[in-house]
Amino acid sequence: MMKKLLILASAALLPVLVRAQAVIAFENKTHDFGTIEEADGRVSHDFVFENQGNAPLVISKVQASCGCTTPSWTKSPVEPGQKGKITVTYNPAGRPGNFNKSISVQSNATVERERLVIKGNVNPKPRGEARAAYRVAMGSIRLTAKDIAFGNVAKGTDKQAGLKVKNASNAPVRLSFLDLPPYVTCDNGGVALNANAEAELKFTFDTRQCPVWGPVDDHLYIALDGKEDRSDTYRVALTANVTEDFSHLTLDERRTAPILEMTTRTAHLGTVAAGTKHNVAFALKNVGQNPLEVRRVICQDKEITPKAQQLTVKGGRTAEVRLAVDTSGQPAGHYNRTVTLQTNDPQNAYVVVSIAWDVE
C-alpha cells in the first residue's frame, strides 16, 4: 500500500506538458473617430495587441469590409509578452454621413479570427471643394495620384480602378500608355484633353490574363502627344492582390476540400557566418481529399528565395516547401523573416512561416 502511495505522489510531481500557443489580446476592438471632416482626408487608428501566450504570434491576414478602409499590421512574429499593432486607415472622400466598418484579423492565436470595428460620422465638404486635388505634376498634365490600386481581385474576375487627370496647360494634349501589362487595359484608350479639361481614366485588371496569384506590383508609363519618356516622372504604379473566392463553394466542395497540416511554422538556423547560404524546408501534409495547391510562395525579403513558386500535394500525401537563405552582406545581429504561402485550403488560404538566424 505504501509503495502504491509513493508512485502516485511521484506522478503528481511530474511537470505538466502545456501546448505552446499564441494568445492575442487587444487593448480595444472598436474605435469611434467621432465626427471628422471629409476635407481633412484620411484618418487612422492603431489597434494595439499583446501576445499573452507562450509561442510567437503571427498575423497572417487582415481584411477590411470595403475598399475605403485600408489595414496595415506588424508582419514579423510577436514574441510572448511583446506588443504589435494593426493600423486601420479610413478614406472619407466622397462618403459623407455615418460609417461603420469591420476588419477581419486572422492569426495563429488560440482564437484564429478576431473582428475589429471603426465607426464615425463624416461632415461633407462645402460646395465648391469637391473637385479632386491634382497634386502630381507630369509634364503639362496633373494627376490625383501616381498609383492605381485595384486591391483584392478574385481569380477569374476583373476589377476597375480610376485615375483622375487634368490638362494644366493652355493647349490640347493627347495621352497614350506605354508598357501596359497584358492583364491591364485602359477603357479610355488614347485620351485627348482640351486646355484645362479634366477626365477620369478607367483601368481594368483581368485576373484571367494574370499568370500569378497574390501581390502584383507592376507599372505603366504615360506618353504625352506621342513622346515616349520612361523616366520616373511619367511612371504610374499598378498594384493588386489576386485572391481565391471560397464563398461560392458548395457543401460537398467544402467537405472534399484540401486541408493543410503543418508540424511547425517556424525554423531557426542558429548562428551562421555572414555570406553563407542555407536551405530550409517546411513539411506540408494534405489531410483532405482534393489536391492541395500552394498557389504561390511570397517572399518580401531579398535574403530568401523559394526553390519553386508552386506545389501540388495529393490527399493523404506530404511534401516540402523549400527555401534558400543567403546571408551575403548582412552585419552581425539577429534576423527574423516571414514567408507567406498562398493555398487553396479554404481555412488556410494564407499561411505565414518564419525563419530566424543570428549572424556572428
Short mmCIF file of C-alpha atoms in Angstrom, two decimals:
data_model
loop_
_atom_site.label_atom_id
_atom_site.label_comp_id
_atom_site.label_asym_id
_atom_site.label_seq_id
_atom_site.Cartn_x
_atom_site.Cartn_y
_atom_site.Cartn_z
CA MET A 1 0.00 0.00 0.00
CA MET A 2 2.85 2.36 0.94
CA LYS A 3 4.61 1.61 -2.39
CA LYS A 4 1.42 2.48 -4.33
CA LEU A 5 1.11 5.81 -2.49
CA LEU A 6 4.72 6.68 -3.31
CA ILE A 7 4.11 6.03 -7.01
CA LEU A 8 1.03 8.27 -7.01
CA ALA A 9 2.90 11.03 -5.18
CA SER A 10 5.79 10.86 -7.65
CA ALA A 11 3.39 11.08 -10.59
CA ALA A 12 1.80 14.19 -9.08
CA LEU A 13 5.19 15.91 -9.10
CA LEU A 14 5.81 15.33 -12.82
CA PRO A 15 5.71 18.55 -14.92
CA VAL A 16 2.53 19.16 -16.87
CA LEU A 17 3.15 19.46 -20.61
CA VAL A 18 1.36 22.52 -21.94
CA ARG A 19 0.99 23.03 -25.69
CA ALA A 20 2.72 26.20 -26.83
CA GLN A 21 0.15 28.62 -28.23
CA ALA A 22 -0.07 32.30 -29.04
CA VAL A 23 -2.83 34.37 -27.43
CA ILE A 24 -3.83 37.70 -28.96
CA ALA A 25 -5.27 40.34 -26.62
CA PHE A 26 -6.37 43.73 -27.98
CA GLU A 27 -6.45 46.87 -25.86
CA ASN A 28 -9.68 47.67 -27.71
CA LYS A 29 -11.56 46.17 -30.64
CA THR A 30 -13.72 49.18 -31.52
CA HIS A 31 -12.70 52.75 -32.28
CA ASP A 32 -15.06 55.68 -32.75
CA PHE A 33 -13.49 58.53 -34.75
CA GLY A 34 -16.40 60.75 -33.79
CA THR A 35 -17.16 63.48 -36.33
CA ILE A 36 -14.46 64.03 -38.96
CA GLU A 37 -14.24 66.39 -41.94
CA GLU A 38 -14.26 64.99 -45.46
CA ALA A 39 -11.96 67.87 -46.48
CA ASP A 40 -9.30 66.75 -43.96
CA GLY A 41 -8.71 63.44 -45.76
CA ARG A 42 -7.79 60.05 -44.34
CA VAL A 43 -7.87 59.18 -40.63
CA SER A 44 -6.05 56.30 -38.91
CA HIS A 45 -6.17 54.37 -35.65
CA ASP A 46 -3.76 51.85 -34.14
CA PHE A 47 -5.33 48.73 -32.64
CA VAL A 48 -2.59 47.63 -30.20
CA PHE A 49 -2.42 43.98 -29.15
CA GLU A 50 -0.24 41.87 -26.86
CA ASN A 51 0.80 38.25 -27.21
CA GLN A 52 -0.24 36.77 -23.87
CA GLY A 53 0.58 33.21 -24.92
CA ASN A 54 3.75 31.13 -24.81
CA ALA A 55 4.53 30.91 -28.56
CA PRO A 56 5.28 33.51 -31.27
CA LEU A 57 2.17 35.24 -32.64
CA VAL A 58 1.92 35.71 -36.41
CA ILE A 59 -0.77 37.81 -38.11
CA SER A 60 -1.38 36.06 -41.44
CA LYS A 61 -4.19 38.15 -42.91
CA VAL A 62 -6.08 41.37 -42.21
CA GLN A 63 -9.01 42.22 -44.47
CA ALA A 64 -11.38 45.18 -44.39
CA SER A 65 -15.06 45.01 -45.32
CA CYS A 66 -14.66 47.59 -48.13
CA GLY A 67 -12.04 49.38 -50.20
CA CYS A 68 -12.44 52.65 -48.27
CA THR A 69 -10.70 51.03 -45.30
CA THR A 70 -7.02 50.06 -45.55
CA PRO A 71 -5.23 47.94 -42.91
CA SER A 72 -1.52 47.50 -42.26
CA TRP A 73 -0.04 45.41 -39.48
CA THR A 74 3.03 44.05 -37.72
CA LYS A 75 4.40 41.48 -40.18
CA SER A 76 7.15 39.91 -38.04
CA PRO A 77 6.29 37.33 -35.35
CA VAL A 78 5.37 38.90 -32.00
CA GLU A 79 7.12 37.10 -29.17
CA PRO A 80 5.28 36.22 -25.91
CA GLY A 81 4.80 39.30 -23.75
CA GLN A 82 5.52 41.66 -26.65
CA LYS A 83 3.11 44.01 -28.44
CA GLY A 84 2.19 44.68 -32.05
CA LYS A 85 -0.38 46.80 -33.83
CA ILE A 86 -2.86 46.87 -36.67
CA THR A 87 -3.22 50.32 -38.23
CA VAL A 88 -6.59 50.93 -39.89
CA THR A 89 -6.99 53.91 -42.24
CA TYR A 90 -10.37 55.21 -43.42
CA ASN A 91 -10.77 57.37 -46.53
CA PRO A 92 -13.82 59.66 -46.18
CA ALA A 93 -13.55 61.13 -49.69
CA GLY A 94 -16.99 61.04 -51.31
CA ARG A 95 -18.52 59.29 -48.26
CA PRO A 96 -20.39 61.85 -46.16
CA GLY A 97 -22.54 60.58 -43.29
CA ASN A 98 -22.21 57.78 -40.74
CA PHE A 99 -19.87 54.84 -41.32
CA ASN A 100 -19.35 51.52 -39.54
CA LYS A 101 -16.66 49.24 -40.98
CA SER A 102 -15.36 45.87 -39.83
CA ILE A 103 -11.87 44.42 -40.17
CA SER A 104 -11.18 40.69 -40.00
CA VAL A 105 -7.89 39.59 -38.38
CA GLN A 106 -6.56 36.07 -38.95
CA SER A 107 -3.61 34.72 -36.93
CA ASN A 108 -2.15 31.59 -35.34
CA ALA A 109 -3.59 32.54 -31.94
CA THR A 110 -5.96 30.37 -29.93
CA VAL A 111 -8.79 32.50 -31.35
CA GLU A 112 -7.85 32.37 -35.03
CA ARG A 113 -10.19 35.15 -36.19
CA GLU A 114 -10.86 38.46 -34.47
CA ARG A 115 -13.14 41.29 -35.60
CA LEU A 116 -12.25 44.96 -35.25
CA VAL A 117 -14.64 47.86 -35.87
CA ILE A 118 -14.17 51.52 -36.78
CA LYS A 119 -17.05 53.98 -36.91
CA GLY A 120 -17.81 57.68 -37.03
CA ASN A 121 -19.53 60.43 -38.96
CA VAL A 122 -18.20 62.39 -41.95
CA ASN A 123 -19.04 66.06 -42.44
CA PRO A 124 -19.24 66.68 -46.22
CA LYS A 125 -17.02 69.21 -47.96
CA PRO A 126 -18.55 72.64 -48.51
CA ARG A 127 -19.82 73.19 -52.05
CA GLY A 128 -17.12 74.13 -54.49
CA GLU A 129 -14.47 71.97 -52.75
CA ALA A 130 -15.46 68.62 -54.19
CA ARG A 131 -13.05 68.86 -57.14
CA ALA A 132 -10.13 66.42 -56.98
CA ALA A 133 -6.77 67.71 -55.76
CA TYR A 134 -4.30 67.30 -58.63
CA ARG A 135 -1.12 67.08 -56.58
CA VAL A 136 1.10 65.15 -59.04
CA ALA A 137 2.79 67.07 -61.87
CA MET A 138 3.58 65.15 -65.06
CA GLY A 139 4.68 67.48 -67.80
CA SER A 140 1.70 69.55 -68.92
CA ILE A 141 -0.82 67.41 -67.00
CA ARG A 142 -1.67 66.85 -63.34
CA LEU A 143 -2.80 63.63 -61.63
CA THR A 144 -4.53 62.90 -58.34
CA ALA A 145 -2.00 60.10 -57.67
CA LYS A 146 0.88 58.16 -59.24
CA ASP A 147 -0.52 54.74 -58.46
CA ILE A 148 -3.54 52.70 -59.47
CA ALA A 149 -4.56 50.31 -56.68
CA PHE A 150 -7.04 47.57 -57.58
CA GLY A 151 -6.98 46.00 -54.10
CA ASN A 152 -8.15 42.37 -53.78
CA VAL A 153 -9.31 40.80 -57.05
CA ALA A 154 -10.78 37.29 -57.04
CA LYS A 155 -9.19 34.92 -59.57
CA GLY A 156 -11.38 34.51 -62.65
CA THR A 157 -12.82 38.04 -62.39
CA ASP A 158 -11.82 41.56 -63.36
CA LYS A 159 -11.92 44.84 -61.47
CA GLN A 160 -11.85 48.54 -62.37
CA ALA A 161 -9.94 51.41 -60.82
CA GLY A 162 -9.82 55.06 -61.83
CA LEU A 163 -7.21 57.80 -62.04
CA LYS A 164 -8.21 61.45 -62.42
CA VAL A 165 -6.20 63.67 -64.74
CA LYS A 166 -6.24 67.34 -65.69
CA ASN A 167 -4.65 69.24 -68.57
CA ALA A 168 -2.94 72.13 -66.77
CA SER A 169 -1.81 73.82 -69.98
CA ASN A 170 -3.49 76.19 -72.45
CA ALA A 171 -3.09 73.75 -75.36
CA PRO A 172 -4.74 70.39 -76.14
CA VAL A 173 -2.78 67.28 -75.16
CA ARG A 174 -3.20 63.60 -76.05
CA LEU A 175 -2.44 60.79 -73.58
CA SER A 176 -1.37 57.27 -74.52
CA PHE A 177 0.06 54.42 -72.43
CA LEU A 178 3.34 52.54 -72.68
CA ASP A 179 4.25 49.09 -71.31
CA LEU A 180 0.74 48.21 -70.19
CA PRO A 181 0.83 44.64 -68.74
CA PRO A 182 -1.30 42.16 -70.72
CA TYR A 183 -3.73 41.90 -67.80
CA VAL A 184 -4.42 45.66 -67.57
CA THR A 185 -6.36 47.68 -70.14
CA CYS A 186 -7.40 51.32 -70.25
CA ASP A 187 -11.06 51.64 -71.21
CA ASN A 188 -10.47 55.19 -72.45
CA GLY A 189 -7.76 54.18 -74.93
CA GLY A 190 -5.92 57.26 -76.12
CA VAL A 191 -7.33 60.29 -74.30
CA ALA A 192 -7.45 63.78 -75.82
CA LEU A 193 -7.80 66.63 -73.34
CA ASN A 194 -8.59 70.20 -74.27
CA ALA A 195 -6.90 73.06 -72.43
CA ASN A 196 -7.72 72.94 -68.68
CA ALA A 197 -10.02 69.94 -69.21
CA GLU A 198 -10.39 67.07 -66.74
CA ALA A 199 -11.05 63.36 -67.21
CA GLU A 200 -11.05 60.08 -65.29
CA LEU A 201 -9.01 57.26 -66.77
CA LYS A 202 -10.66 53.86 -66.26
CA PHE A 203 -8.34 50.85 -65.98
CA THR A 204 -9.41 47.18 -65.81
CA PHE A 205 -7.39 44.41 -64.15
CA ASP A 206 -8.25 40.99 -65.66
CA THR A 207 -7.07 38.10 -63.46
CA ARG A 208 -7.68 35.63 -66.30
CA GLN A 209 -4.73 37.21 -68.11
CA CYS A 210 -2.55 37.45 -64.99
CA PRO A 211 -0.17 34.47 -64.50
CA VAL A 212 0.43 34.92 -60.77
CA TRP A 213 -1.52 34.70 -57.53
CA GLY A 214 -1.13 37.06 -54.59
CA PRO A 215 0.51 40.51 -54.70
CA VAL A 216 1.08 42.07 -58.11
CA ASP A 217 3.43 45.06 -58.36
CA ASP A 218 3.73 46.50 -61.87
CA HIS A 219 3.68 49.82 -63.72
CA LEU A 220 2.92 51.72 -66.91
CA TYR A 221 4.14 54.99 -68.45
CA ILE A 222 2.04 57.87 -69.72
CA ALA A 223 3.12 59.37 -73.04
CA LEU A 224 2.08 62.95 -73.88
CA ASP A 225 1.46 63.72 -77.56
CA GLY A 226 3.27 60.53 -78.53
CA LYS A 227 6.53 61.39 -76.77
CA GLU A 228 7.97 58.29 -75.09
CA ASP A 229 9.68 59.03 -71.80
CA ARG A 230 10.26 56.10 -69.41
CA SER A 231 11.64 58.19 -66.58
CA ASP A 232 10.13 58.12 -63.06
CA THR A 233 8.26 61.35 -63.86
CA TYR A 234 5.91 59.51 -66.23
CA ARG A 235 5.75 56.21 -64.33
CA VAL A 236 2.47 55.09 -62.72
CA ALA A 237 2.47 52.12 -60.33
CA LEU A 238 -0.08 49.29 -60.68
CA THR A 239 -0.86 47.13 -57.63
CA ALA A 240 -3.33 44.32 -56.95
CA ASN A 241 -3.75 41.17 -54.86
CA VAL A 242 -5.08 38.13 -56.74
CA THR A 243 -7.11 36.07 -54.27
CA GLU A 244 -9.30 32.98 -54.27
CA ASP A 245 -13.02 33.33 -53.60
CA PHE A 246 -14.21 30.46 -51.39
CA SER A 247 -17.63 31.96 -50.70
CA HIS A 248 -19.30 30.07 -53.55
CA LEU A 249 -18.15 26.58 -52.52
CA THR A 250 -20.95 24.04 -52.13
CA LEU A 251 -21.27 21.88 -49.03
CA ASP A 252 -19.83 18.91 -50.93
CA GLU A 253 -16.91 21.01 -52.22
CA ARG A 254 -16.11 22.09 -48.67
CA ARG A 255 -16.31 18.50 -47.45
CA THR A 256 -13.79 17.32 -50.06
CA ALA A 257 -11.58 20.42 -49.89
CA PRO A 258 -7.86 20.08 -49.18
CA ILE A 259 -6.77 20.56 -45.57
CA LEU A 260 -3.27 21.82 -44.84
CA GLU A 261 -1.49 20.49 -41.79
CA MET A 262 2.00 21.54 -40.64
CA THR A 263 4.03 20.25 -37.71
CA THR A 264 5.84 23.59 -37.42
CA ARG A 265 5.71 27.04 -38.98
CA THR A 266 8.99 28.30 -37.57
CA ALA A 267 12.63 27.47 -38.31
CA HIS A 268 15.83 28.66 -36.64
CA LEU A 269 19.17 28.30 -38.41
CA GLY A 270 21.14 29.06 -35.29
CA THR A 271 24.35 31.09 -35.55
CA VAL A 272 25.71 31.35 -39.09
CA ALA A 273 28.59 33.16 -40.77
CA ALA A 274 27.91 36.20 -42.98
CA GLY A 275 27.98 35.41 -46.69
CA THR A 276 26.83 31.80 -46.31
CA LYS A 277 23.87 30.04 -47.91
CA HIS A 278 21.44 27.68 -46.17
CA ASN A 279 18.44 25.55 -47.12
CA VAL A 280 15.20 25.44 -45.13
CA ALA A 281 12.26 23.07 -45.66
CA PHE A 282 8.72 23.22 -44.24
CA ALA A 283 6.71 19.99 -44.40
CA LEU A 284 3.11 20.22 -45.61
CA LYS A 285 0.58 17.41 -45.27
CA ASN A 286 -2.75 17.34 -47.04
CA VAL A 287 -5.22 15.58 -44.72
CA GLY A 288 -8.14 16.47 -47.02
CA GLN A 289 -9.36 14.74 -50.16
CA ASN A 290 -8.74 17.04 -53.12
CA PRO A 291 -5.19 18.09 -54.10
CA LEU A 292 -3.67 20.89 -52.07
CA GLU A 293 -2.29 23.63 -54.30
CA VAL A 294 0.37 26.00 -53.00
CA ARG A 295 -0.53 28.80 -55.38
CA ARG A 296 2.48 30.95 -54.61
CA VAL A 297 5.35 31.30 -52.15
CA ILE A 298 5.53 35.02 -51.37
CA CYS A 299 8.88 36.34 -50.13
CA GLN A 300 9.22 40.06 -49.44
CA ASP A 301 12.84 39.86 -48.30
CA LYS A 302 15.75 39.55 -50.72
CA GLU A 303 17.65 37.12 -48.44
CA ILE A 304 15.06 34.36 -49.04
CA THR A 305 14.37 32.65 -52.37
CA PRO A 306 11.82 29.84 -52.90
CA LYS A 307 13.06 26.76 -54.75
CA ALA A 308 9.67 26.62 -56.52
CA GLN A 309 6.76 29.04 -56.65
CA GLN A 310 4.05 26.34 -56.89
CA LEU A 311 3.45 22.92 -55.41
CA THR A 312 0.73 20.23 -55.58
CA VAL A 313 0.12 17.78 -52.71
CA LYS A 314 -2.37 14.95 -53.23
CA GLY A 315 -4.77 13.92 -50.47
CA GLY A 316 -3.01 11.98 -47.72
CA ARG A 317 0.46 12.90 -49.04
CA THR A 318 3.27 15.05 -47.66
CA ALA A 319 5.57 17.46 -49.49
CA GLU A 320 8.03 20.22 -48.66
CA VAL A 321 8.25 23.93 -49.40
CA ARG A 322 11.96 24.56 -49.82
CA LEU A 323 13.61 27.93 -49.33
CA ALA A 324 17.16 29.20 -49.74
CA VAL A 325 18.57 31.74 -47.27
CA ASP A 326 21.54 33.91 -48.34
CA THR A 327 23.27 35.97 -45.62
CA SER A 328 25.57 37.86 -48.01
CA GLY A 329 26.19 41.43 -46.89
CA GLN A 330 24.48 41.02 -43.53
CA PRO A 331 26.17 42.60 -40.49
CA ALA A 332 26.27 40.73 -37.20
CA GLY A 333 22.91 40.54 -35.47
CA HIS A 334 19.61 38.68 -35.15
CA TYR A 335 17.35 38.25 -38.20
CA ASN A 336 13.74 37.15 -38.36
CA ARG A 337 11.96 36.89 -41.72
CA THR A 338 8.50 35.69 -42.75
CA VAL A 339 7.26 33.94 -45.89
CA THR A 340 3.59 33.63 -46.92
CA LEU A 341 2.17 30.52 -48.57
CA GLN A 342 -0.99 31.11 -50.60
CA THR A 343 -3.05 27.90 -50.89
CA ASN A 344 -6.43 26.57 -51.99
CA ASP A 345 -7.31 25.35 -48.48
CA PRO A 346 -10.38 27.47 -47.58
CA GLN A 347 -9.31 27.55 -43.92
CA ASN A 348 -5.64 28.25 -44.63
CA ALA A 349 -5.63 30.42 -47.73
CA TYR A 350 -2.64 32.35 -46.35
CA VAL A 351 -0.11 30.64 -44.10
CA VAL A 352 2.84 32.55 -42.65
CA VAL A 353 6.06 30.74 -41.76
CA SER A 354 9.02 32.39 -40.07
CA ILE A 355 12.78 31.83 -40.36
CA ALA A 356 15.26 33.18 -37.82
CA TRP A 357 19.05 33.22 -37.65
CA ASP A 358 21.96 35.01 -35.99
CA VAL A 359 24.93 36.30 -37.96
CA GLU A 360 28.17 36.16 -35.98
#
